[in-house]
Amino acid sequence: MTHSNENGKGQGQDFATWLIHFGKEIDAATGASSVPIYQASTFHHFDLDRPPAHDYSRSGNPTREALEQYIAVLEGGTNGFAFASGMAAISTAFLLLSAGDHVIVTEDVYGGTYRLLTTVLNRLQIDSTFVDMTDFDQIVAAKRPNTKAVFVETPSNPTLKITDIGRVASWAKENGLLTMLDNTFMTPYHQRPIELGIDLVIHSATKFLGGHSDVLAGLIVTADEALGRRVKQLQNGLGTVLSTQESWLLIRGMKTLQVRMAESERGAARLAAWLQAHPAVSRVYYPGLEDHPGREIHERQSRGYGAVVSFDTGSGERARRLLGRVKIPLVAVSLGAVESILSYPAMMSHAAMPPEVRLERGITDGLVRYSVGLEDVQDLIDDLAQALAE
Ligand SMILES: *Cc1c(COP(=O)(O)O)cnc(C)c1O
């Protein structure tokens, strides 16, 4: 994949090179090999008639700005923004909307996004309709006179349903709707939604971008400067910014994104194939499997399948037994780290969802989600084999 982005240097470089040489990787003042941590809340005005480039860290901090430029380069957008968490980024993005507006949202969107829309934004008269975006007609049918935006998550969580990004983006453009996409599961290594026509890309950088389960952060990238100015105003006005230390830590983690993603994906593909052949597993969800319903669309818009595999053990009892027996993965919410993470949607991320809605979406009591880390894959398979044994 080649990139042409004016933010950095060396047009046409490969993604792996962008990851290391994003433009601000060397400190201009000293030549230091990593971005300095500017641990300062405010900045001296040397000359009152010429305000400094930075005057207060909520409005702009050089360490955070290095990170913001970094993600903008990786996503091929104009402006990047860093937030205190993925939810802080998502909350900020939704506040581009106003009272009386309506947004169409992926039905099995991240649980926190669902909660924000149905318990907070609804009180501000920002209405939402959740649709199965694998069915394009449902998106079109959900449009109302006051619809202003479409919020997409693909692959979705935990059953990895695929939305056709380009088709949704061009329909939205024809209808004057803003498009926002949560790219957490794929990262810009695999999927670059701005190139497919999306206006605003969001990340929970807590997951693959950070990659080490040690930082909570969110990112936004806009496709154009005008939208960038609106997000900047919200980020500064709401104060949802990422701290300086966390900004540095995230830059540190992101440099190895490609090697981590590529290796975890190799593991995920092997694990998915092994699970599919296992008699105790009734169903495996992974976009790279031949029988995955969205595989063809996914292959057109992404360059890989990611590192998350969900599978159904058949019953709640068997899922709980598995979770109690595994010895290698962390049993936890979250994903996208160097260590494998096994989570149990029915009792963790989707516990608040009414059981009948959960079942309708394939989130059965037997479903578990495996985020493959960097351990030896054969060890992960052997561990699962003993945990799944009768
Ligand atoms: C974790 C996650 C979020 C929320 O991010 P936080 O950093 O936990 O606030 C949003 N979207 C997706 C897809 C996620 O996995």
CSV table of N, CA and C and ligand atoms in Angstrom, one decimal, residues 84-88 90 110 112-113 153 155 157 182-185 202-207 215-218 334-335 369, ligand 1:
chain,number,residue,atom,x,y,z
A,84,ALA,N,-9.2,11.5,25.6
A,84,ALA,CA,-8.9,10.8,26.8
A,84,ALA,C,-9.3,9.3,26.7
A,85,SER,N,-10.2,9.0,25.8
A,85,SER,CA,-10.6,7.6,25.6
A,85,SER,C,-11.3,7.5,24.3
A,86,GLY,N,-11.6,6.2,23.9
A,86,GLY,CA,-12.4,6.1,22.6
A,86,GLY,C,-13.7,6.7,22.8
A,87,MET,N,-14.3,6.5,24.0
A,87,MET,CA,-15.7,7.1,24.2
A,87,MET,C,-15.6,8.7,24.2
A,88,ALA,N,-14.5,9.2,24.7
A,88,ALA,CA,-14.4,10.7,24.6
A,88,ALA,C,-14.3,11.2,23.2
A,90,ILE,N,-15.7,9.5,20.6
A,90,ILE,CA,-17.0,9.2,20.0
A,90,ILE,C,-18.0,10.3,20.5
A,110,TYR,N,-20.5,-0.8,19.1
A,110,TYR,CA,-19.8,-0.9,20.4
A,110,TYR,C,-20.8,-0.5,21.6
A,112,GLY,N,-20.6,0.9,24.4
A,112,GLY,CA,-20.5,2.3,25.0
A,112,GLY,C,-21.2,3.3,24.1
A,113,THR,N,-21.0,3.1,22.8
A,113,THR,CA,-21.6,4.0,21.8
A,113,THR,C,-23.2,3.9,21.9
A,153,GLU,N,-19.7,0.9,12.0
A,153,GLU,CA,-18.7,0.1,12.7
A,153,GLU,C,-18.5,-1.2,11.9
A,155,PRO,N,-15.4,-4.3,10.8
A,155,PRO,CA,-16.4,-5.3,11.2
A,155,PRO,C,-17.0,-5.0,12.6
A,157,ASN,N,-19.0,-5.9,16.3
A,157,ASN,CA,-18.6,-6.6,17.5
A,157,ASN,C,-19.8,-7.3,18.1
A,182,ASP,N,-16.1,3.9,13.0
A,182,ASP,CA,-15.3,3.4,14.1
A,182,ASP,C,-14.3,2.3,13.5
A,183,ASN,N,-13.0,2.7,13.4
A,183,ASN,CA,-12.1,1.8,12.7
A,183,ASN,C,-11.2,1.0,13.7
A,184,THR,N,-11.7,0.9,14.9
A,184,THR,CA,-10.9,0.3,16.0
A,184,THR,C,-10.4,-1.2,15.6
A,185,PHE,N,-11.3,-2.0,15.1
A,185,PHE,CA,-10.9,-3.4,14.9
A,185,PHE,C,-9.9,-3.6,13.7
A,202,ILE,N,-12.8,7.2,13.5
A,202,ILE,CA,-12.6,7.2,15.0
A,202,ILE,C,-11.9,6.0,15.4
A,203,HIS,N,-11.1,6.1,16.5
A,203,HIS,CA,-10.5,4.9,17.1
A,203,HIS,C,-10.6,4.9,18.6
A,204,SER,N,-10.8,3.7,19.1
A,204,SER,CA,-10.4,3.5,20.5
A,204,SER,C,-9.0,3.0,20.4
A,205,ALA,N,-8.0,4.0,20.6
A,205,ALA,CA,-6.6,3.6,20.5
A,205,ALA,C,-6.2,2.8,21.7
A,206,THR,N,-7.1,2.6,22.6
A,206,THR,CA,-6.8,1.7,23.8
A,206,THR,C,-6.6,0.3,23.3
A,207,LYS,N,-7.0,-0.1,22.1
A,207,LYS,CA,-7.0,-1.4,21.6
A,207,LYS,C,-5.7,-1.6,20.7
A,215,VAL,N,-2.8,1.8,28.1
A,215,VAL,CA,-3.2,3.2,27.9
A,215,VAL,C,-4.6,3.3,27.3
A,216,LEU,N,-5.3,4.2,27.9
A,216,LEU,CA,-6.7,4.5,27.4
A,216,LEU,C,-6.7,5.7,26.6
A,217,ALA,N,-7.1,5.6,25.3
A,217,ALA,CA,-7.1,6.8,24.5
A,217,ALA,C,-8.0,6.7,23.3
A,218,GLY,N,-8.4,7.8,22.7
A,218,GLY,CA,-9.2,7.8,21.5
A,218,GLY,C,-8.6,8.8,20.5
A,334,SER,N,-12.0,-5.8,26.5
A,334,SER,CA,-10.9,-5.2,25.7
A,334,SER,C,-10.3,-6.2,24.7
A,335,LEU,N,-9.4,-5.7,23.9
A,335,LEU,CA,-8.8,-6.5,22.8
A,335,LEU,C,-7.6,-5.8,22.2
A,369,ARG,N,-15.2,-14.3,22.6
A,369,ARG,CA,-14.5,-13.5,21.6
A,369,ARG,C,-13.0,-13.6,22.0
B,1,LIG,C1,-13.2,-0.2,23.2
B,1,LIG,C2,-14.0,0.4,22.1
B,1,LIG,C3,-14.5,1.6,22.1
B,1,LIG,C4,-14.4,2.5,23.3
B,1,LIG,O1,-13.1,2.9,23.6
B,1,LIG,P1,-12.5,3.3,25.1
B,1,LIG,O2,-11.1,3.6,24.8
B,1,LIG,O3,-12.7,2.1,25.9
B,1,LIG,O4,-13.3,4.4,25.6
B,1,LIG,C5,-15.2,2.1,21.0
B,1,LIG,N1,-15.3,1.3,19.9
B,1,LIG,C6,-14.8,0.1,19.8
B,1,LIG,C7,-15.0,-0.7,18.6
B,1,LIG,C8,-14.2,-0.4,20.9
B,1,LIG,O5,-13.7,-1.7,20.8
